[in-house]
mmCIF file of C-alpha atoms in Angstrom:
data_model
loop_
_atom_site.group_PDB
_atom_site.id
_atom_site.type_symbol
_atom_site.label_atom_id
_atom_site.label_comp_id
_atom_site.label_asym_id
_atom_site.label_seq_id
_atom_site.Cartn_x
_atom_site.Cartn_y
_atom_site.Cartn_z
ATOM 1 C CA UNK A 1 93.474 -140.287 96.852
ATOM 2 C CA UNK A 2 96.645 -138.357 95.436
ATOM 3 C CA UNK A 3 93.619 -136.766 93.088
ATOM 4 C CA UNK A 4 91.423 -135.835 95.665
ATOM 5 C CA UNK A 5 94.809 -133.551 97.688
ATOM 6 C CA UNK A 6 95.108 -132.016 94.072
ATOM 7 C CA UNK A 7 91.279 -130.996 94.158
ATOM 8 C CA UNK A 8 91.660 -130.132 97.433
ATOM 9 C CA UNK A 9 94.809 -128.127 98.158
ATOM 10 C CA UNK A 10 93.851 -125.599 94.871
ATOM 11 C CA UNK A 11 92.023 -124.186 97.424
ATOM 12 C CA UNK A 12 92.623 -119.916 97.613
ATOM 13 C CA UNK A 13 89.993 -118.274 100.035
ATOM 14 C CA UNK A 14 87.281 -121.180 101.689
ATOM 15 C CA UNK A 15 87.303 -125.183 102.111
ATOM 16 C CA UNK A 16 83.811 -126.092 103.529
ATOM 17 C CA UNK A 17 83.898 -129.902 104.780
ATOM 18 C CA UNK A 18 80.960 -132.150 105.625
ATOM 19 C CA UNK A 19 81.922 -135.202 106.117
ATOM 20 C CA UNK A 20 80.745 -138.784 107.703
ATOM 21 C CA UNK A 21 83.821 -140.367 109.088
ATOM 22 C CA UNK A 22 87.051 -138.781 108.818
ATOM 23 C CA UNK A 23 90.541 -140.465 109.917
ATOM 24 C CA UNK A 24 92.657 -140.242 106.851
ATOM 25 C CA UNK A 25 96.335 -138.544 108.020
ATOM 26 C CA UNK A 26 96.981 -137.354 104.644
ATOM 27 C CA UNK A 27 94.151 -135.619 103.894
ATOM 28 C CA UNK A 28 93.944 -134.517 108.077
ATOM 29 C CA UNK A 29 97.604 -132.848 106.741
ATOM 30 C CA UNK A 30 95.961 -131.447 104.041
ATOM 31 C CA UNK A 31 93.291 -129.723 106.036
ATOM 32 C CA UNK A 32 95.608 -128.122 108.231
ATOM 33 C CA UNK A 33 98.151 -126.827 105.491
ATOM 34 C CA UNK A 34 95.777 -125.228 103.971
ATOM 35 C CA UNK A 35 94.894 -123.866 107.480
ATOM 36 C CA UNK A 36 97.840 -122.495 107.767
ATOM 37 C CA UNK A 37 98.070 -120.552 104.599
ATOM 38 C CA UNK A 38 95.157 -119.262 105.103
ATOM 39 C CA UNK A 39 92.256 -120.568 103.629
ATOM 40 C CA UNK A 40 88.620 -120.428 105.348
ATOM 41 C CA UNK A 41 88.393 -124.002 106.675
ATOM 42 C CA UNK A 42 85.346 -125.253 108.188
ATOM 43 C CA UNK A 43 84.253 -128.604 108.963
ATOM 44 C CA UNK A 44 81.047 -130.463 109.856
ATOM 45 C CA UNK A 45 80.878 -133.985 111.033
ATOM 46 C CA UNK A 46 79.781 -136.514 112.519
ATOM 47 C CA UNK A 47 78.858 -136.829 117.458
ATOM 48 C CA UNK A 48 79.432 -140.598 117.363
ATOM 49 C CA UNK A 49 81.990 -140.429 115.247
ATOM 50 C CA UNK A 50 83.829 -137.203 115.970
ATOM 51 C CA UNK A 51 85.533 -139.447 118.835
ATOM 52 C CA UNK A 52 86.571 -143.116 117.428
ATOM 53 C CA UNK A 53 90.534 -143.996 117.229
ATOM 54 C CA UNK A 54 91.776 -142.411 114.448
ATOM 55 C CA UNK A 55 89.395 -139.307 113.934
ATOM 56 C CA UNK A 56 91.362 -136.147 112.599
ATOM 57 C CA UNK A 57 88.598 -133.919 114.322
ATOM 58 C CA UNK A 58 90.520 -133.561 117.933
ATOM 59 C CA UNK A 59 93.814 -132.572 115.428
ATOM 60 C CA UNK A 60 92.117 -130.148 113.543
ATOM 61 C CA UNK A 61 90.148 -128.463 116.624
ATOM 62 C CA UNK A 62 93.669 -128.216 118.127
ATOM 63 C CA UNK A 63 95.457 -126.804 114.850
ATOM 64 C CA UNK A 64 92.641 -123.880 115.720
ATOM 65 C CA UNK A 65 90.223 -124.974 112.323
ATOM 66 C CA UNK A 66 86.431 -124.837 113.339
ATOM 67 C CA UNK A 67 84.453 -127.749 113.241
ATOM 68 C CA UNK A 68 80.455 -128.193 114.642
ATOM 69 C CA UNK A 69 78.648 -132.033 114.984
ATOM 70 C CA UNK A 70 75.564 -132.711 115.014
ATOM 71 C CA UNK A 71 73.015 -133.200 117.774
ATOM 72 C CA UNK A 72 71.068 -135.582 116.570
ATOM 73 C CA UNK A 73 70.241 -139.283 117.145
ATOM 74 C CA UNK A 74 70.415 -139.773 113.113
ATOM 75 C CA UNK A 75 74.175 -139.528 111.088
ATOM 76 C CA UNK A 76 75.065 -136.554 109.366
ATOM 77 C CA UNK A 77 75.993 -139.039 106.612
ATOM 78 C CA UNK A 78 76.671 -136.484 104.180
ATOM 79 C CA UNK A 79 80.524 -136.597 102.299
ATOM 80 C CA UNK A 80 81.701 -133.518 100.494
ATOM 81 C CA UNK A 81 83.938 -130.328 100.326
ATOM 82 C CA UNK A 82 83.829 -127.234 98.765
ATOM 83 C CA UNK A 83 86.883 -125.951 96.899
ATOM 84 C CA UNK A 84 85.967 -121.901 96.852
ATOM 85 C CA UNK A 85 82.722 -122.199 96.569
ATOM 86 C CA UNK A 86 83.314 -123.545 93.055
ATOM 87 C CA UNK A 87 83.908 -126.467 93.136
ATOM 88 C CA UNK A 88 82.110 -129.195 95.061
ATOM 89 C CA UNK A 89 83.762 -133.204 95.822
ATOM 90 C CA UNK A 90 81.020 -135.773 96.941
ATOM 91 C CA UNK A 91 80.438 -139.129 96.447
ATOM 92 C CA UNK A 92 80.466 -142.730 98.840
ATOM 93 C CA UNK A 93 83.568 -141.789 100.101
ATOM 94 C CA UNK A 94 84.302 -141.162 104.010
ATOM 95 C CA UNK A 95 88.126 -139.905 104.105
ATOM 96 C CA UNK A 96 89.373 -142.609 106.001
ATOM 97 C CA UNK A 97 92.304 -145.016 104.975
ATOM 98 C CA UNK A 98 90.061 -148.207 105.371
ATOM 99 C CA UNK A 99 87.822 -146.353 102.453
ATOM 100 C CA UNK A 100 89.937 -145.428 99.947
ATOM 101 C CA UNK A 101 93.104 -148.173 100.116
ATOM 102 C CA UNK A 102 90.147 -151.472 100.475
ATOM 103 C CA UNK A 103 86.828 -150.300 99.319
ATOM 104 C CA UNK A 104 84.564 -149.594 96.405
ATOM 105 C CA UNK A 105 83.564 -145.927 96.106
ATOM 106 C CA UNK A 106 83.072 -143.172 93.564
ATOM 107 C CA UNK A 107 84.077 -139.441 94.361
ATOM 108 C CA UNK A 108 82.411 -137.042 91.900
ATOM 109 C CA UNK A 109 84.197 -133.731 91.188
ATOM 110 C CA UNK A 110 81.884 -131.042 89.913
ATOM 111 C CA UNK A 111 81.960 -127.681 89.318
ATOM 112 C CA UNK A 112 78.607 -126.496 87.806
ATOM 113 C CA UNK A 113 76.701 -123.899 89.813
ATOM 114 C CA UNK A 114 73.955 -126.158 89.387
ATOM 115 C CA UNK A 115 75.377 -128.355 91.341
ATOM 116 C CA UNK A 116 77.600 -126.875 93.866
ATOM 117 C CA UNK A 117 74.799 -124.274 95.305
ATOM 118 C CA UNK A 118 72.827 -127.476 96.754
ATOM 119 C CA UNK A 119 75.443 -128.473 98.358
ATOM 120 C CA UNK A 120 76.969 -124.419 99.195
ATOM 121 C CA UNK A 121 72.847 -124.001 100.918
ATOM 122 C CA UNK A 122 73.275 -126.774 102.672
ATOM 123 C CA UNK A 123 76.541 -126.243 104.355
ATOM 124 C CA UNK A 124 75.326 -123.004 105.105
ATOM 125 C CA UNK A 125 71.718 -124.680 106.508
ATOM 126 C CA UNK A 126 73.984 -127.075 108.594
ATOM 127 C CA UNK A 127 76.408 -124.825 109.965
ATOM 128 C CA UNK A 128 74.007 -122.340 111.727
ATOM 129 C CA UNK A 129 71.796 -125.397 112.559
ATOM 130 C CA UNK A 130 75.329 -126.543 114.303
ATOM 131 C CA UNK A 131 76.434 -123.733 116.102
ATOM 132 C CA UNK A 132 77.323 -124.067 119.832
ATOM 133 C CA UNK A 133 74.979 -121.665 120.284
ATOM 134 C CA UNK A 134 72.000 -123.766 119.499
ATOM 135 C CA UNK A 135 72.990 -126.772 122.075
ATOM 136 C CA UNK A 136 70.415 -127.899 124.272
ATOM 137 C CA UNK A 137 71.651 -129.224 127.474
ATOM 138 C CA UNK A 138 69.057 -131.344 129.316
ATOM 139 C CA UNK B 1 61.868 -141.533 100.011
ATOM 140 C CA UNK B 2 58.686 -140.863 97.744
ATOM 141 C CA UNK B 3 60.478 -138.272 95.471
ATOM 142 C CA UNK B 4 63.068 -141.523 94.611
ATOM 143 C CA UNK B 5 60.193 -143.626 94.459
ATOM 144 C CA UNK B 6 59.194 -141.910 91.690
ATOM 145 C CA UNK B 7 61.766 -141.902 89.528
ATOM 146 C CA UNK B 8 62.527 -145.283 89.899
ATOM 147 C CA UNK B 9 59.189 -146.898 89.288
ATOM 148 C CA UNK B 10 60.132 -144.246 86.260
ATOM 149 C CA UNK B 11 61.852 -147.373 84.470
ATOM 150 C CA UNK B 12 60.780 -149.042 81.477
ATOM 151 C CA UNK B 13 63.704 -151.038 80.679
ATOM 152 C CA UNK B 14 66.690 -151.321 82.833
ATOM 153 C CA UNK B 15 67.327 -151.012 86.587
ATOM 154 C CA UNK B 16 70.954 -150.932 87.822
ATOM 155 C CA UNK B 17 71.139 -151.459 91.694
ATOM 156 C CA UNK B 18 74.308 -150.669 92.973
ATOM 157 C CA UNK B 19 73.733 -150.808 97.098
ATOM 158 C CA UNK B 20 75.995 -151.295 100.094
ATOM 159 C CA UNK B 21 73.120 -151.485 102.388
ATOM 160 C CA UNK B 22 69.518 -152.468 101.327
ATOM 161 C CA UNK B 23 67.383 -153.161 103.742
ATOM 162 C CA UNK B 24 64.156 -150.710 103.373
ATOM 163 C CA UNK B 25 61.095 -152.172 102.431
ATOM 164 C CA UNK B 26 59.462 -149.921 100.752
ATOM 165 C CA UNK B 27 62.080 -149.450 97.937
ATOM 166 C CA UNK B 28 61.921 -152.687 97.484
ATOM 167 C CA UNK B 29 58.821 -153.412 97.059
ATOM 168 C CA UNK B 30 59.583 -151.093 94.493
ATOM 169 C CA UNK B 31 61.830 -153.113 92.082
ATOM 170 C CA UNK B 32 60.451 -156.229 92.811
ATOM 171 C CA UNK B 33 57.349 -154.412 91.126
ATOM 172 C CA UNK B 34 59.464 -152.932 88.285
ATOM 173 C CA UNK B 35 60.960 -156.553 87.974
ATOM 174 C CA UNK B 36 57.663 -157.863 87.393
ATOM 175 C CA UNK B 37 56.869 -155.802 84.949
ATOM 176 C CA UNK B 38 59.292 -156.970 83.622
ATOM 177 C CA UNK B 39 61.939 -154.484 83.727
ATOM 178 C CA UNK B 40 65.837 -155.872 84.011
ATOM 179 C CA UNK B 41 66.442 -155.267 87.207
ATOM 180 C CA UNK B 42 70.062 -156.540 88.506
ATOM 181 C CA UNK B 43 71.559 -155.469 91.609
ATOM 182 C CA UNK B 44 75.240 -155.786 93.209
ATOM 183 C CA UNK B 45 74.962 -155.259 96.739
ATOM 184 C CA UNK B 46 77.628 -155.855 100.142
ATOM 185 C CA UNK B 47 78.929 -158.815 101.074
ATOM 186 C CA UNK B 48 78.941 -158.343 104.714
ATOM 187 C CA UNK B 49 75.661 -156.171 105.251
ATOM 188 C CA UNK B 50 73.292 -157.971 102.460
ATOM 189 C CA UNK B 51 72.358 -161.116 105.641
ATOM 190 C CA UNK B 52 72.335 -158.290 108.117
ATOM 191 C CA UNK B 53 67.855 -158.582 110.160
ATOM 192 C CA UNK B 54 66.042 -156.580 107.872
ATOM 193 C CA UNK B 55 68.175 -157.102 104.142
ATOM 194 C CA UNK B 56 66.152 -156.602 101.514
ATOM 195 C CA UNK B 57 68.480 -159.058 99.218
ATOM 196 C CA UNK B 58 67.196 -162.325 100.551
ATOM 197 C CA UNK B 59 63.623 -161.072 99.093
ATOM 198 C CA UNK B 60 64.966 -159.836 96.174
ATOM 199 C CA UNK B 61 66.946 -163.132 95.244
ATOM 200 C CA UNK B 62 63.661 -165.414 96.042
ATOM 201 C CA UNK B 63 61.688 -162.750 93.576
ATOM 202 C CA UNK B 64 64.112 -164.070 90.570
ATOM 203 C CA UNK B 65 66.454 -160.452 90.891
ATOM 204 C CA UNK B 66 69.419 -160.970 90.064
ATOM 205 C CA UNK B 67 72.192 -160.211 92.529
ATOM 206 C CA UNK B 68 76.377 -160.039 92.576
ATOM 207 C CA UNK B 69 78.125 -158.835 95.972
ATOM 208 C CA UNK B 70 81.922 -158.547 96.627
ATOM 209 C CA UNK B 71 84.727 -161.081 97.813
ATOM 210 C CA UNK B 72 86.654 -158.638 98.983
ATOM 211 C CA UNK B 73 87.169 -158.015 102.790
ATOM 212 C CA UNK B 74 86.649 -154.185 102.458
ATOM 213 C CA UNK B 75 83.438 -152.810 101.166
ATOM 214 C CA UNK B 76 81.834 -152.461 97.893
ATOM 215 C CA UNK B 77 80.511 -148.709 98.959
ATOM 216 C CA UNK B 78 78.676 -147.332 96.566
ATOM 217 C CA UNK B 79 74.806 -146.253 96.096
ATOM 218 C CA UNK B 80 73.617 -145.490 93.112
ATOM 219 C CA UNK B 81 71.016 -146.835 90.745
ATOM 220 C CA UNK B 82 70.850 -146.133 87.106
ATOM 221 C CA UNK B 83 67.150 -146.000 85.160
ATOM 222 C CA UNK B 84 67.010 -146.995 81.770
ATOM 223 C CA UNK B 85 70.792 -146.111 81.367
ATOM 224 C CA UNK B 86 70.070 -142.763 81.677
ATOM 225 C CA UNK B 87 69.570 -141.291 84.031
ATOM 226 C CA UNK B 88 71.691 -141.668 87.602
ATOM 227 C CA UNK B 89 70.930 -140.924 91.365
ATOM 228 C CA UNK B 90 73.189 -141.441 93.425
ATOM 229 C CA UNK B 91 74.679 -140.232 96.863
ATOM 230 C CA UNK B 92 75.230 -140.671 100.250
ATOM 231 C CA UNK B 93 72.351 -142.307 100.863
ATOM 232 C CA UNK B 94 71.833 -146.646 101.863
ATOM 233 C CA UNK B 95 68.148 -147.700 101.228
ATOM 234 C CA UNK B 96 67.793 -147.767 105.023
ATOM 235 C CA UNK B 97 65.078 -146.956 106.819
ATOM 236 C CA UNK B 98 67.461 -145.262 109.074
ATOM 237 C CA UNK B 99 69.227 -143.082 106.718
ATOM 238 C CA UNK B 100 66.112 -141.955 104.789
ATOM 239 C CA UNK B 101 64.727 -141.697 108.438
ATOM 240 C CA UNK B 102 66.729 -140.374 110.605
ATOM 241 C CA UNK B 103 69.888 -138.529 109.157
ATOM 242 C CA UNK B 104 71.494 -136.139 107.316
ATOM 243 C CA UNK B 105 72.253 -137.621 103.505
ATOM 244 C CA UNK B 106 71.913 -135.908 99.986
ATOM 245 C CA UNK B 107 71.124 -137.247 97.084
ATOM 246 C CA UNK B 108 71.825 -136.110 93.342
ATOM 247 C CA UNK B 109 69.988 -137.557 90.486
ATOM 248 C CA UNK B 110 71.861 -136.632 86.882
ATOM 249 C CA UNK B 111 70.568 -137.059 83.440
ATOM 250 C CA UNK B 112 73.805 -136.169 81.773
ATOM 251 C CA UNK B 113 75.606 -138.411 79.627
ATOM 252 C CA UNK B 114 78.840 -136.656 81.004
ATOM 253 C CA UNK B 115 77.946 -138.059 84.773
ATOM 254 C CA UNK B 116 75.836 -141.332 83.504
ATOM 255 C CA UNK B 117 78.110 -142.945 82.220
ATOM 256 C CA UNK B 118 81.248 -143.169 84.124
ATOM 257 C CA UNK B 119 78.083 -144.953 87.058
ATOM 258 C CA UNK B 120 76.898 -147.433 83.852
ATOM 259 C CA UNK B 121 81.039 -148.573 83.066
ATOM 260 C CA UNK B 122 81.316 -148.588 86.844
ATOM 261 C CA UNK B 123 78.085 -151.048 87.039
ATOM 262 C CA UNK B 124 79.070 -153.511 84.607
ATOM 263 C CA UNK B 125 82.916 -153.537 85.476
ATOM 264 C CA UNK B 126 81.752 -154.820 89.223
ATOM 265 C CA UNK B 127 79.296 -157.013 87.061
ATOM 266 C CA UNK B 128 81.232 -159.347 85.361
ATOM 267 C CA UNK B 129 84.249 -158.883 88.348
ATOM 268 C CA UNK B 130 81.698 -160.319 90.837
ATOM 269 C CA UNK B 131 79.955 -162.968 88.153
ATOM 270 C CA UNK B 132 80.041 -166.275 90.419
ATOM 271 C CA UNK B 133 82.164 -168.558 87.861
ATOM 272 C CA UNK B 134 84.843 -166.356 89.210
ATOM 273 C CA UNK B 135 84.633 -166.807 92.752
ATOM 274 C CA UNK B 136 87.448 -168.581 94.125
ATOM 275 C CA UNK B 137 86.864 -170.976 97.124
ATOM 276 C CA UNK B 138 90.088 -171.760 99.354
#
């Protein structure tokens, strides 16, 4: 957790977060701090999981952070973050206290453009796809 | 799925699999095929998930493949495979039909030793830790 926080808090310009489940209070506070510092924070999450008890998503929204979610029956199952478009943090870890404290997990931190670019491209693709103007109500 | 199968089926000597959930019949058949070809296959999985309906784990065991699982309350949440100790395949994807067909997922294929070695080390650590001789019954 401390090493993840350290990387996140190094953001100076932008932070993109794409997470299936986000309930860790410490990570939620770190993201809010970055937002208050003027870092451009954008969050994509899973529609089924964002409303569960303990989710940080409503707190982030109340803090004025932009959040978008999928509209699909399948899960938005990614678990990655992009710091200043130069570092990607990805792996098996959802940002939950259970995962951080009790699970066997992996987290990769990569700064090679070869690995960062596909995640940036995927984030921008998802961000547009999940734009509320594209919602279809039935 | 076809690109994942292609990478897996390139194994000639060894395949280590460390998966939270494994229920895809196609991927199960590929792993059994490699075992029959003489590739040394070892599987680590999560104790809570391995008994669920559709799990491939019992089929792999019946085929004579070595499987070990965690003994912990937390999840063994990794989702990676190592081919011939030179290629790691990891990401958000569990090997389930739901994940392959319906979810938004990522899968990284890496051959840099810098990235492969930590996964090999983690697999060997888990493999010993989950050795049945270390089971504690109470």
